[in-house]
């Protein structure tokens, strides 16, 4: 694996690949890699000649200073995992490479997506996500971008960004990779102590409960039960919601036909966890 730390070096490399007719798959991450990230690398390797992974803890997408300061950084073991997975290129930029002096952020018209769920609970977060993904797509110019369904709303936001900026890139979304007990893998899980880690699986259990309870008609009570269950088990719940999977409109009633996504965001002490089930 080749590690590039500067935009110029990486751009020279990808330009050469493009001229040689090789396809590039791109997996943007914030590091502290786990099997969820590696599933994206695997998918990219299957579909492309060259796989580029980036690790950059993007300061502009953190709406909470402590969350940024405490975000896990495990670069050495990340490099080992990427080598083992057969990743070709790691882009490991310093903040000044992504946001050089004079960088001026666009405002991204995300509309409704920025007012609901993560958009509402993390003001400015998706503007930051768009800033970094816009920069990275412009630098890497991949044929296909690999994203995780774990961040369901983020996938929708990035699709919107690609539309707004007219990037010619395919988007490939991989299913959420889970621990054996069902907890969605996340870099933030490393911040949980032993007791919190045991509790964390209740998010998965609540999503399973919501799925089981679903029936046509009134679904408000299911959301309320989910909220109450998590609250009484020590979580500070931001939301336990059921939405239309194609546009994220929140639903209190279900006609039995609209494709659904169940979404939860909740804190265990300091650590904020999110998860979702997309119902096929
Ligand atoms: P992050 O490093 O958290 O910014 O995530 C980088 C990419 O990995 C994003 O597209 C995430 O949605 C994806 N990802 C994170 N956790 C998982 C998981 N458990 N399963 C699949 N993809 C994931």
CSV table of C-alpha atoms and ligand atoms in Angstrom, one decimal, residues 28-31 34 36-37 39-40 71 146-148 150-151 154 174-177 184-185 187, ligand 1:
chain,number,residue,atom,x,y,z
A,28,UNK,CA,-13.5,8.0,2.9
A,29,UNK,CA,-13.2,7.3,6.6
A,30,UNK,CA,-12.3,9.0,9.9
A,31,UNK,CA,-10.0,6.1,10.9
A,34,UNK,CA,-13.2,-1.8,12.1
A,36,UNK,CA,-17.5,-2.1,8.8
A,37,UNK,CA,-14.8,0.0,7.1
A,39,UNK,CA,-16.3,-4.3,4.2
A,40,UNK,CA,-16.3,-1.1,2.1
A,71,UNK,CA,-12.4,10.9,18.6
A,146,UNK,CA,-18.3,3.4,-1.1
A,147,UNK,CA,-20.5,4.4,1.9
A,148,UNK,CA,-22.1,2.5,4.8
A,150,UNK,CA,-25.0,2.6,9.1
A,151,UNK,CA,-25.0,6.4,8.3
A,154,UNK,CA,-25.4,10.7,5.5
A,174,UNK,CA,-22.9,-1.5,1.9
A,175,UNK,CA,-25.0,-3.0,4.7
A,176,UNK,CA,-24.2,-2.4,8.3
A,177,UNK,CA,-21.6,-4.7,9.8
A,184,UNK,CA,-23.5,-1.8,14.9
A,185,UNK,CA,-19.7,-1.5,14.6
A,187,UNK,CA,-15.3,3.8,15.9
B,1,LIG,P1,-16.5,6.9,9.6
B,1,LIG,O1,-15.1,6.5,9.7
B,1,LIG,O2,-17.3,6.6,10.8
B,1,LIG,O3,-16.7,8.3,9.0
B,1,LIG,O4,-17.2,5.9,8.5
B,1,LIG,C1,-16.6,5.8,7.2
B,1,LIG,C2,-17.5,5.0,6.3
B,1,LIG,O5,-17.7,3.7,6.9
B,1,LIG,C3,-18.9,5.6,6.2
B,1,LIG,O6,-19.4,5.5,4.9
B,1,LIG,C4,-19.7,4.8,7.2
B,1,LIG,O7,-21.1,4.8,7.0
B,1,LIG,C5,-19.1,3.4,7.1
B,1,LIG,N1,-19.3,2.6,8.2
B,1,LIG,C6,-19.2,2.9,9.5
B,1,LIG,N2,-19.6,1.9,10.4
B,1,LIG,C7,-20.0,0.9,9.5
B,1,LIG,C8,-20.5,-0.4,9.8
B,1,LIG,N3,-20.7,-0.8,11.0
B,1,LIG,N4,-20.9,-1.1,8.7
B,1,LIG,C9,-20.7,-0.7,7.4
B,1,LIG,N5,-20.2,0.6,7.2
B,1,LIG,C10,-19.8,1.4,8.2
